[in-house]
mmCIF file of C-alpha atoms and ligand atoms in Angstrom:
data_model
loop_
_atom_site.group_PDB
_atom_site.id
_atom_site.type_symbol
_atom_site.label_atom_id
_atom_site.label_comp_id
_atom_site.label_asym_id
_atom_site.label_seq_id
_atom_site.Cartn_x
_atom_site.Cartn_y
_atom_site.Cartn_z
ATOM 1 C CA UNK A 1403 20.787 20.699 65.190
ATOM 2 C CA UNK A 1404 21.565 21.558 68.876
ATOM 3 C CA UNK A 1405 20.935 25.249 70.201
ATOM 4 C CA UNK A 1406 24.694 25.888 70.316
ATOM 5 C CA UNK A 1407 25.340 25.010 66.735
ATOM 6 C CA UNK A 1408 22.030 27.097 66.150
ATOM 7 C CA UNK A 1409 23.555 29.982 67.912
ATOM 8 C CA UNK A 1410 26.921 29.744 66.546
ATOM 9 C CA UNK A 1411 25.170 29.569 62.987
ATOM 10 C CA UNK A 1412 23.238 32.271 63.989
ATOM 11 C CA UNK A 1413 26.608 34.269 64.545
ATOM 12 C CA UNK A 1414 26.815 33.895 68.424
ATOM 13 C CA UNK A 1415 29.507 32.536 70.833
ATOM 14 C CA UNK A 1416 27.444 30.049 71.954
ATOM 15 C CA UNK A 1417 24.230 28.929 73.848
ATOM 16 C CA UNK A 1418 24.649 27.534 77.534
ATOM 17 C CA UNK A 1419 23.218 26.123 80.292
ATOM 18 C CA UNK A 1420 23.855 26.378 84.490
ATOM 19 C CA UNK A 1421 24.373 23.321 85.767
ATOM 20 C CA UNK A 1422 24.894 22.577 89.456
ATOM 21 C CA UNK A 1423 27.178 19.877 91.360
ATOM 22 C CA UNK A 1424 24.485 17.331 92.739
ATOM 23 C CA UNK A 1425 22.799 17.489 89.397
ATOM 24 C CA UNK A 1426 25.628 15.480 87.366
ATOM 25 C CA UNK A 1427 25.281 12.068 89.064
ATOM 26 C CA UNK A 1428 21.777 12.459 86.910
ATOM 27 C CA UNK A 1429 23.062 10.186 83.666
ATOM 28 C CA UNK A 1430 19.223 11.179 81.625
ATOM 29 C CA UNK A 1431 20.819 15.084 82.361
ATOM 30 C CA UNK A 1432 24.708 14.882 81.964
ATOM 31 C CA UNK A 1433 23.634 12.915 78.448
ATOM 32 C CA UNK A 1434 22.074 16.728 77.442
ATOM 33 C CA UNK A 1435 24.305 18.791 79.430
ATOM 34 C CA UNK A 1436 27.743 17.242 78.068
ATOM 35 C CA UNK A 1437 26.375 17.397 74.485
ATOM 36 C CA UNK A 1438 28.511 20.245 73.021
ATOM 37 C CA UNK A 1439 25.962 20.795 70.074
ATOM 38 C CA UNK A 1440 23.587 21.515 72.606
ATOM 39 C CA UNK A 1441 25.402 23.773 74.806
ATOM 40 C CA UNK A 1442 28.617 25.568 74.201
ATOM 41 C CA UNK A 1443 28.480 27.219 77.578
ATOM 42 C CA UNK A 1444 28.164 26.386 80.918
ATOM 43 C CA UNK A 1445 27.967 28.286 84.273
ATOM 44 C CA UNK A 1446 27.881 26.676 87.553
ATOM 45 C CA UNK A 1447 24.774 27.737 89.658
ATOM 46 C CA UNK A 1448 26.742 27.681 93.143
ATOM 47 C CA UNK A 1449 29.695 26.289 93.519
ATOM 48 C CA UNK A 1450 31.788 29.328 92.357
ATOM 49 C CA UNK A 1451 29.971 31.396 94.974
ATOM 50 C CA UNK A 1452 31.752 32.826 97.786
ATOM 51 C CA UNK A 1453 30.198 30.903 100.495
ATOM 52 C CA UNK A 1454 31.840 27.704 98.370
ATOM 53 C CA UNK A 1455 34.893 28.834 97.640
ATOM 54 C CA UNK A 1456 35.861 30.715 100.896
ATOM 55 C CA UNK A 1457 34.353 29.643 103.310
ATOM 56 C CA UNK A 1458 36.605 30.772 106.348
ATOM 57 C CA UNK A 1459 38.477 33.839 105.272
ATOM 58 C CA UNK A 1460 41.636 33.088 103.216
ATOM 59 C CA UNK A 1461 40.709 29.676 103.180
ATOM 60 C CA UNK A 1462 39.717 28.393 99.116
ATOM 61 C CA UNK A 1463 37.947 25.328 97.898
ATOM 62 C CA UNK A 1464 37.864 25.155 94.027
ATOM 63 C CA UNK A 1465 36.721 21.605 94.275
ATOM 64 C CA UNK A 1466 32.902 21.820 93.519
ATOM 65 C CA UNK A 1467 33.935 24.282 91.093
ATOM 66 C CA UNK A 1468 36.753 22.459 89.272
ATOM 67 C CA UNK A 1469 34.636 19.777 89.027
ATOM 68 C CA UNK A 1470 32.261 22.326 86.881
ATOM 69 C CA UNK A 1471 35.156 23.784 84.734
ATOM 70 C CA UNK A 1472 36.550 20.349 84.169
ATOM 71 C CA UNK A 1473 33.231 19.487 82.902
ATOM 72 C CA UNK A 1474 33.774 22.269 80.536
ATOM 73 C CA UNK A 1475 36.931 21.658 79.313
ATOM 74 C CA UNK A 1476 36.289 18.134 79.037
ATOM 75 C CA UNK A 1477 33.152 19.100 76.874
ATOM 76 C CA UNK A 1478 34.824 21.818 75.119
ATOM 77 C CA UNK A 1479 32.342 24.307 76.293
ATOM 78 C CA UNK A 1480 33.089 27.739 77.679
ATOM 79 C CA UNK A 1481 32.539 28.537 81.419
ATOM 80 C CA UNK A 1482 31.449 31.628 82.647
ATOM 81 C CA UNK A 1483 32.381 32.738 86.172
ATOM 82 C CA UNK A 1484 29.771 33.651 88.387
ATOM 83 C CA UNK A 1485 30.633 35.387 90.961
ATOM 84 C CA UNK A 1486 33.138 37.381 92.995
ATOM 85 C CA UNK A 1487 30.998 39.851 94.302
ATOM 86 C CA UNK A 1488 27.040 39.356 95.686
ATOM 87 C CA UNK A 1489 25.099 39.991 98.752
ATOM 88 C CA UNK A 1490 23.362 36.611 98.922
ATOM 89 C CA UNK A 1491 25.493 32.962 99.638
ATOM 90 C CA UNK A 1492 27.901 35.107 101.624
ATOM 91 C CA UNK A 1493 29.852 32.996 104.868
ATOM 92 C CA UNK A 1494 29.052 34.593 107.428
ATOM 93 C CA UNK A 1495 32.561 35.849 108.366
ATOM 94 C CA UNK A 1496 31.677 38.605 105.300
ATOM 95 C CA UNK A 1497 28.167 39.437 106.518
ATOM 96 C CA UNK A 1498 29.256 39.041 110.361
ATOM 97 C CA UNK A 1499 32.672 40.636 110.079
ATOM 98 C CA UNK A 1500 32.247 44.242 111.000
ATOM 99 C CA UNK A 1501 35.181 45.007 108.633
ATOM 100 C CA UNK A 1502 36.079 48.778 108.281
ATOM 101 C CA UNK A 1503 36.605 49.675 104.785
ATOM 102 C CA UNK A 1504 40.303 49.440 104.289
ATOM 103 C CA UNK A 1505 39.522 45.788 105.561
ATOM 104 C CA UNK A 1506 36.419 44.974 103.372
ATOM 105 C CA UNK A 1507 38.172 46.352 100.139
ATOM 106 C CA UNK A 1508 41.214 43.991 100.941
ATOM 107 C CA UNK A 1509 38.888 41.014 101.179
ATOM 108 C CA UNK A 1510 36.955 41.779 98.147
ATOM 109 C CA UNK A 1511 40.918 42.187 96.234
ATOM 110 C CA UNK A 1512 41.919 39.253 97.894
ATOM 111 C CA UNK A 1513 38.704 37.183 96.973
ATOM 112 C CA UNK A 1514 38.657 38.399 93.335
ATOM 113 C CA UNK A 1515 42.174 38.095 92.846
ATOM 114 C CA UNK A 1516 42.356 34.632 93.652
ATOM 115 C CA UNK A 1517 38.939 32.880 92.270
ATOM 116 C CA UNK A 1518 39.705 34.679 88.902
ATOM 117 C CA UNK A 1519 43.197 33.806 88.843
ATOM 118 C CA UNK A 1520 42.512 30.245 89.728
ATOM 119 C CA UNK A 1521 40.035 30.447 86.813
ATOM 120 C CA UNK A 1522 41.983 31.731 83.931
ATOM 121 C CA UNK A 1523 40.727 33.143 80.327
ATOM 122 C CA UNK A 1524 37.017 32.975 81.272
ATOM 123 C CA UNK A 1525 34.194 35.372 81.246
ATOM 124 C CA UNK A 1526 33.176 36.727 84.764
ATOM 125 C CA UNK A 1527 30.448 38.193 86.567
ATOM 126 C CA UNK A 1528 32.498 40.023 88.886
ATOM 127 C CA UNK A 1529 29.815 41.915 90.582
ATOM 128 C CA UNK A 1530 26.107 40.680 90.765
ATOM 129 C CA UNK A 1531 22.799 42.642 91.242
ATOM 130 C CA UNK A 1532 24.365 45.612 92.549
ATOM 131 C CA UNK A 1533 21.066 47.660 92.363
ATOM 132 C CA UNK A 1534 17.654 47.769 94.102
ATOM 133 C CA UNK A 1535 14.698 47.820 91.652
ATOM 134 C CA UNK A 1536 14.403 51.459 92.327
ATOM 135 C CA UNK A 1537 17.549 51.634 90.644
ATOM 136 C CA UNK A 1538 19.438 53.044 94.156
ATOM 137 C CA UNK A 1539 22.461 50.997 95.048
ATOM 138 C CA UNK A 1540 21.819 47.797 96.789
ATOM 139 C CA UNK A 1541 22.386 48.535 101.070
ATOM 140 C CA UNK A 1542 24.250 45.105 101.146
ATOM 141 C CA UNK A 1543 27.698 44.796 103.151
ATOM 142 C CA UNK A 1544 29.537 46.021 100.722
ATOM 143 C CA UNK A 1545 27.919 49.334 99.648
ATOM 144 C CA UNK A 1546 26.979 50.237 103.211
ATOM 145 C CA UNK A 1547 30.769 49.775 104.199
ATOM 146 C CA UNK A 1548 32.748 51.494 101.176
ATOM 147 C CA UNK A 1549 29.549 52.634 98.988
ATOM 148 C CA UNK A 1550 30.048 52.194 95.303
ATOM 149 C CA UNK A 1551 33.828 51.925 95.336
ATOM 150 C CA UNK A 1552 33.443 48.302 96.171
ATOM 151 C CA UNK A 1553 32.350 47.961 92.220
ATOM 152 C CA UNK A 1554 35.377 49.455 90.718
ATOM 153 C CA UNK A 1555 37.786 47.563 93.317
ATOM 154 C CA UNK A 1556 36.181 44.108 92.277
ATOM 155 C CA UNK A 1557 37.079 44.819 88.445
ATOM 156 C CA UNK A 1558 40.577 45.986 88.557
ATOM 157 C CA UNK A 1559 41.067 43.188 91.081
ATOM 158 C CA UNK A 1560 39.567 40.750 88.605
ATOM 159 C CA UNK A 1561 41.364 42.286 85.724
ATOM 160 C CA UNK A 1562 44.600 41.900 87.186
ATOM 161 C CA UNK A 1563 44.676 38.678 88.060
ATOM 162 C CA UNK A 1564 44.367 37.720 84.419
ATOM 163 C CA UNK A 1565 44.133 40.037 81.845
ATOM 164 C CA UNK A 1566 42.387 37.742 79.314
ATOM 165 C CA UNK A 1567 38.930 37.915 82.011
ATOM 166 C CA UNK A 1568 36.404 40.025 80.215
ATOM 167 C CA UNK A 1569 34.836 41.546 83.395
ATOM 168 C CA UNK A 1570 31.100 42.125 83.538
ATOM 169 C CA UNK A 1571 28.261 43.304 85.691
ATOM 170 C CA UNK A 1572 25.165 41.092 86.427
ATOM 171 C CA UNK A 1573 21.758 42.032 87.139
ATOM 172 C CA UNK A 1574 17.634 41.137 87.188
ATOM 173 C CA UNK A 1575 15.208 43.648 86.213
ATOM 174 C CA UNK A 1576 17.577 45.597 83.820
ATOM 175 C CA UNK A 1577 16.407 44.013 80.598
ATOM 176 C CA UNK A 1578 13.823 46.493 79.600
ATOM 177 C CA UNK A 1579 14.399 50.417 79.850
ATOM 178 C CA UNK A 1580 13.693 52.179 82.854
ATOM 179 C CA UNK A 1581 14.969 53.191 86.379
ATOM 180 C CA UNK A 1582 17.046 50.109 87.247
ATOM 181 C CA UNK A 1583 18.420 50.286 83.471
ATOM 182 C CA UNK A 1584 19.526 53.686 83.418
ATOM 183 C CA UNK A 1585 21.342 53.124 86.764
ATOM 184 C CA UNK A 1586 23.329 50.817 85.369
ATOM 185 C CA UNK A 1587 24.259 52.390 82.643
ATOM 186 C CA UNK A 1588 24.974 55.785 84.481
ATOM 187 C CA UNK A 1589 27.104 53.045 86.482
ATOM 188 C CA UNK A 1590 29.401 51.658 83.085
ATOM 189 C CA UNK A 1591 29.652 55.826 82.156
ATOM 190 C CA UNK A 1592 30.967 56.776 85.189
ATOM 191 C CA UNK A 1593 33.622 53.450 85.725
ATOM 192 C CA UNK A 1594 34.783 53.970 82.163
ATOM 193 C CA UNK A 1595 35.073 57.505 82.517
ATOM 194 C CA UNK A 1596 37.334 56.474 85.511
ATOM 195 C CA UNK A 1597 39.229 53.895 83.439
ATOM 196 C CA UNK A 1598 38.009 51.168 85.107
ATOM 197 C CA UNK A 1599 37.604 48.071 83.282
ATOM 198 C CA UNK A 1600 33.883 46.924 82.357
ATOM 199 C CA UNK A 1601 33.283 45.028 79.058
ATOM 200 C CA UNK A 1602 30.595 43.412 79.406
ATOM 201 C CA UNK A 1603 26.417 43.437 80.990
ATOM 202 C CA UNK A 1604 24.473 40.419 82.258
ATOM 203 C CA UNK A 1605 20.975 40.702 81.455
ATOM 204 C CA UNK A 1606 20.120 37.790 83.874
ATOM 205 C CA UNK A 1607 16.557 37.529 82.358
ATOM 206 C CA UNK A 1608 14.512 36.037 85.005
ATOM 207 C CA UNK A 1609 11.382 36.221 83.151
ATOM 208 C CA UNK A 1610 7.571 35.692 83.615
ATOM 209 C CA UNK A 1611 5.485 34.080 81.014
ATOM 210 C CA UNK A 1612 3.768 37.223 78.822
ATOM 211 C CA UNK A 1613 5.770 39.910 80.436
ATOM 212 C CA UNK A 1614 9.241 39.789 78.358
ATOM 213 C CA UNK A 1615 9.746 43.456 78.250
ATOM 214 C CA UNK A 1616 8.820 45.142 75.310
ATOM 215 C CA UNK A 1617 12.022 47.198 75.298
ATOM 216 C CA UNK A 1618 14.483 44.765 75.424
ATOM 217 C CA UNK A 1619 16.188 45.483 71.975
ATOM 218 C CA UNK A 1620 15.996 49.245 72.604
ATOM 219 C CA UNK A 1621 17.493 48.775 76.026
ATOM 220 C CA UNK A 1622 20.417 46.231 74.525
ATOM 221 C CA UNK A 1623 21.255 48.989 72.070
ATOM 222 C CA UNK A 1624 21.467 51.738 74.643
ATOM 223 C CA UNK A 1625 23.607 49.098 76.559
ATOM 224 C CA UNK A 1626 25.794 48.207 73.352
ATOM 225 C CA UNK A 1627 26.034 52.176 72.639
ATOM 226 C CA UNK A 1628 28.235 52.831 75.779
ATOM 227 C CA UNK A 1629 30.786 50.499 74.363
ATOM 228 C CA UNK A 1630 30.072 47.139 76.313
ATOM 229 C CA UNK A 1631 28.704 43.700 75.176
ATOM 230 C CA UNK A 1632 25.827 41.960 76.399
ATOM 231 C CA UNK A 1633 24.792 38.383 77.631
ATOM 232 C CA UNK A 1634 21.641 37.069 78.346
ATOM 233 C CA UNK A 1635 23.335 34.738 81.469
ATOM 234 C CA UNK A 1636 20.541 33.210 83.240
ATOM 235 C CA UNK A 1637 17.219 32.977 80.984
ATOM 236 C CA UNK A 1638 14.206 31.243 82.153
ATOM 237 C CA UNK A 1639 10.772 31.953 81.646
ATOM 238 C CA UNK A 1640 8.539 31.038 84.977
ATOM 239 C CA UNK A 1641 4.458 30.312 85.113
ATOM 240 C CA UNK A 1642 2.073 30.010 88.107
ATOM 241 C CA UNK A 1643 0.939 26.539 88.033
ATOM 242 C CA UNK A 1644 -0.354 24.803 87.167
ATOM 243 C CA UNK A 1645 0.876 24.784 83.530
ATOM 244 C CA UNK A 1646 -1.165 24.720 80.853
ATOM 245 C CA UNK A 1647 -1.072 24.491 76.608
ATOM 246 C CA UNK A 1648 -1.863 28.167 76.990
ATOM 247 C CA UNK A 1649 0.726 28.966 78.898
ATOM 248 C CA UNK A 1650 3.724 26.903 77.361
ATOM 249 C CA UNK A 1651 2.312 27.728 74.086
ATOM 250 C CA UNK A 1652 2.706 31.848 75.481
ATOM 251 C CA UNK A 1653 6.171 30.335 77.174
ATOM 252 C CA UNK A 1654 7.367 29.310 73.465
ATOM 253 C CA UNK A 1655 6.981 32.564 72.017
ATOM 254 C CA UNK A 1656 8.554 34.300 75.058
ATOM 255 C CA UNK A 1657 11.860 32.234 74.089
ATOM 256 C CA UNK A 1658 11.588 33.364 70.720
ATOM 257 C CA UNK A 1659 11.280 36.698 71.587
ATOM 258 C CA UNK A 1660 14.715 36.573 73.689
ATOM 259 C CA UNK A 1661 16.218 35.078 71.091
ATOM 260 C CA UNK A 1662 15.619 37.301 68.700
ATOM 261 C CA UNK A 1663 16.397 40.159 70.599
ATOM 262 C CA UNK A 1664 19.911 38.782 71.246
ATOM 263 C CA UNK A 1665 19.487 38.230 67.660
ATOM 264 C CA UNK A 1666 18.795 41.995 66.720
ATOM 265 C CA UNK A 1667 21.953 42.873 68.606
ATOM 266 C CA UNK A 1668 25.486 42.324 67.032
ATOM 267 C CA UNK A 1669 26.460 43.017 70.751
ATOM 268 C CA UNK A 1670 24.775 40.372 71.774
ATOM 269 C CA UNK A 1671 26.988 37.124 72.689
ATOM 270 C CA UNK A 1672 25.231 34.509 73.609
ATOM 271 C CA UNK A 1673 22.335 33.303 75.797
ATOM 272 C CA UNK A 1674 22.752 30.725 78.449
ATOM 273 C CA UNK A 1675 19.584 29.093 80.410
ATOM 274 C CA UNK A 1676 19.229 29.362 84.512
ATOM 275 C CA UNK A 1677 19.227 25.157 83.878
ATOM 276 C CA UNK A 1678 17.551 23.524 81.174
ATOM 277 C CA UNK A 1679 15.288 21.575 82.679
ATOM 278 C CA UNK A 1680 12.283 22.364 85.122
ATOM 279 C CA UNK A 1681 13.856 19.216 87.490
ATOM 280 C CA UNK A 1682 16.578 21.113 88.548
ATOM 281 C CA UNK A 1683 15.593 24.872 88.198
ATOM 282 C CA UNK A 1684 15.864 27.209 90.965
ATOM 283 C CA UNK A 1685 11.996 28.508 90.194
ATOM 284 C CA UNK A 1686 9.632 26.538 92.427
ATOM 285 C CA UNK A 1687 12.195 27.123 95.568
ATOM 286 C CA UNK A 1688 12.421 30.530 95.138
ATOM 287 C CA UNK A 1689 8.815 31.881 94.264
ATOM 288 C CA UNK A 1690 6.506 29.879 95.699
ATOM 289 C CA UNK A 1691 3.369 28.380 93.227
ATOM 290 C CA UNK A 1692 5.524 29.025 90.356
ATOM 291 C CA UNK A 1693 7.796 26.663 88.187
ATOM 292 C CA UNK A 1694 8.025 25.295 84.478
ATOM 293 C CA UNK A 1695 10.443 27.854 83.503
ATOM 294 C CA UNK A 1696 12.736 25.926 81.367
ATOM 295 C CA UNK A 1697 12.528 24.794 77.984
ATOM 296 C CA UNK A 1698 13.159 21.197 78.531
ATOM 297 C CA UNK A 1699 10.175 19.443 81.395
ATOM 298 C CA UNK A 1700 11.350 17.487 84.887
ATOM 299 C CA UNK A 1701 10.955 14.142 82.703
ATOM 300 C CA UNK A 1702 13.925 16.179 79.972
ATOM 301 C CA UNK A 1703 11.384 16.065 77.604
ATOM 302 C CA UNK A 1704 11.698 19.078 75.425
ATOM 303 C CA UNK A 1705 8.667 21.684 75.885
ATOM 304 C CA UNK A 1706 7.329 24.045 73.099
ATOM 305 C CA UNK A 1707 9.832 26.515 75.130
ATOM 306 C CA UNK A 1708 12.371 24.597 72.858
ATOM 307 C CA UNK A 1709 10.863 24.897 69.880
ATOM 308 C CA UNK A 1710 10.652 28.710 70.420
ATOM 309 C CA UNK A 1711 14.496 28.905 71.356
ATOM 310 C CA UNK A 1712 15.259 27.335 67.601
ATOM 311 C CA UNK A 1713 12.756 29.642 66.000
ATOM 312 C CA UNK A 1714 14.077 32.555 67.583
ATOM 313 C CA UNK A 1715 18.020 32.126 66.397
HETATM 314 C C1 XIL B 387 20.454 30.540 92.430
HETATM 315 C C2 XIL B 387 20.750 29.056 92.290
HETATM 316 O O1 XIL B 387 20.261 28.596 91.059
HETATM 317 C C3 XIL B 387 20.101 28.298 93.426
HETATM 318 O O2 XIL B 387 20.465 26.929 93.390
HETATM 319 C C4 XIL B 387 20.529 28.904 94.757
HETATM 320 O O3 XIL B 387 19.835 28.263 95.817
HETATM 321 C C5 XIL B 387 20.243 30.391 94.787
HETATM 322 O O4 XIL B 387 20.869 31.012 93.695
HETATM 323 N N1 XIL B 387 20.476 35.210 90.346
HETATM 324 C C6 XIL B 387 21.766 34.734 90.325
HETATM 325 C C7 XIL B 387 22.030 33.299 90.581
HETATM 326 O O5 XIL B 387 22.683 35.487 89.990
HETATM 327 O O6 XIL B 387 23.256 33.087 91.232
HETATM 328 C C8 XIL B 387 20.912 32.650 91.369
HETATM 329 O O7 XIL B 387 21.164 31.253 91.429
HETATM 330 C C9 XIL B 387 19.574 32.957 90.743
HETATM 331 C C10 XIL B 387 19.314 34.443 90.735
#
């Protein structure tokens, strides 16, 4: 069976994939990708970003990204949204603007506001890696403008615009216990104890092969416990190359071992892959001598990654 019907079975929402624009004119990839068994989810890597969607201020193009939530639809797959709020693929009218605050928490209403009401009834990250690994708030634009309001303006603007959004927070590094963790959940306390909605925690899960932290069920709990769900949204598992059967055999249980925590959690949701195939992931651009992260290799051949995925569920 495919990994969504495994997760579903398993008493998830679903299992998904990111998938990005250029990608689709692949036919050996869209064949996987559009295969609702397979993936119940999908989240597009980019073109929901706000250096694709406004790129001049007040000015939207959905295009690239309807063309990712028609996919869904088409598929019958859930999208997530990802993202109103980041510091990276900003236009540079945000990161050049020298907005005062009044201005900055207009364009962040504004930009929320009208990406989540052009998207309706879907799961968003609404803000993304607001810490530093330190677990101290990120000094990006926003933060060093209107300091941590900027968090609760992006979620009531999101929540406004529809309703039926469930509104999360996205992050790296907050998947085991420890500073970064405990930041953000000082961070849900202190929104809900404002009444600002938050219903939900990305554990992005950008992981290394053998380092899966040992406290990720412990953490989900403590995560769970404050009254929010969780998602894994953007699981892969990366290797220095080149790869070897030790590795991918260490890579397979490392899979498993997500899955099982998600598994362990009734709070858990669903898992979706950061692409599910080492041809198109974001690894080898991004940290340099490393790659063959995804469960499925650059020829879509499935890896023992997959194998551990299925025994994990
Ligand atoms: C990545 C995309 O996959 C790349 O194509 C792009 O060049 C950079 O961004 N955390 C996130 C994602 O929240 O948006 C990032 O996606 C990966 C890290």
């Amino acid at each position: 069976a495919g990994l969504h019907v495994l997760a579903k079975q398993a008493g998830k929402l679903y299992f998904g994939t990111a998938t990005d624009n250029p990608e689709l004119t692949n036919t050996s990839y869209t064949a996987i990708l559009n295969n609702s068994q397979m993936f119940g989810q999908i989240t597009a890597a980019n073109s929901m970003k706000w250096d694709a969607t406004e790129p001049q201020q007040g000015v939207f193009t959905f295009a690239a990204g309807d063309v990712i939530a028609n996919l869904a639809k088409q598929n019958g797959q859930l999208l997530r949204g990802h993202n109103c709020v980041w510091h990276n693929q900003l236009p540079s009218w945000v990161t050049a603007g020298n907005f005062n605050a009044a201005q900055l928490t207009q364009i962040i209403q504004t930009r929320c506001s009208t990406l989540v009401g052009h998207y309706k009834g879907q799961v968003w990250d609404v803000v993304n890696e607001p810490f530093n690994d330190d677990g101290t708030f990120r000094q990006d634009v926003f933060f060093n403008t209107l300091g941590q309001s900027y968090i609760a303006t992006a979620l009531n603007a999101a929540k406004a615009a529809d309703p039926d959004a469930k509104v999360y927070i996205n992050d790296f590094n907050i998947e085991g216990t420890g500073a970064k963790a405990t930041s953000m959940k000082t961070l849900i306390k202190s929104l809900k104890s404002q009444g600002v909605p938050i219903e939900g925690i990305g554990l992005q899960s950008h992981f290394i092969v053998g380092e899966v932290p040992t406290t990720l069920v412990q953490n989900m709990q403590e995560f769970a416990a404050l009254g929010v769900e969780i998602a894994i949204t953007e699981l892969d598992v990366r290797m220095t190359l080149p790869e070897t059967a030790a590795l991918l055999a260490q890579q397979k249980k490392d899979y498993e071992t997500v899955i099982a925590a998600c598994q362990a959690v009734p709070q858990c949701v669903g898992v979706t892959v950061w692409d599910f195939t080492d041809k198109f992931s974001w690894v080898p651009g991004t940290f340099a001598g490393q790659g063959a992260a995804c469960p499925w290799d650059e020829n879509f051949v499935r890896k023992p990654a997959f194998d551990g995925i299925v025994a994990g569920f």
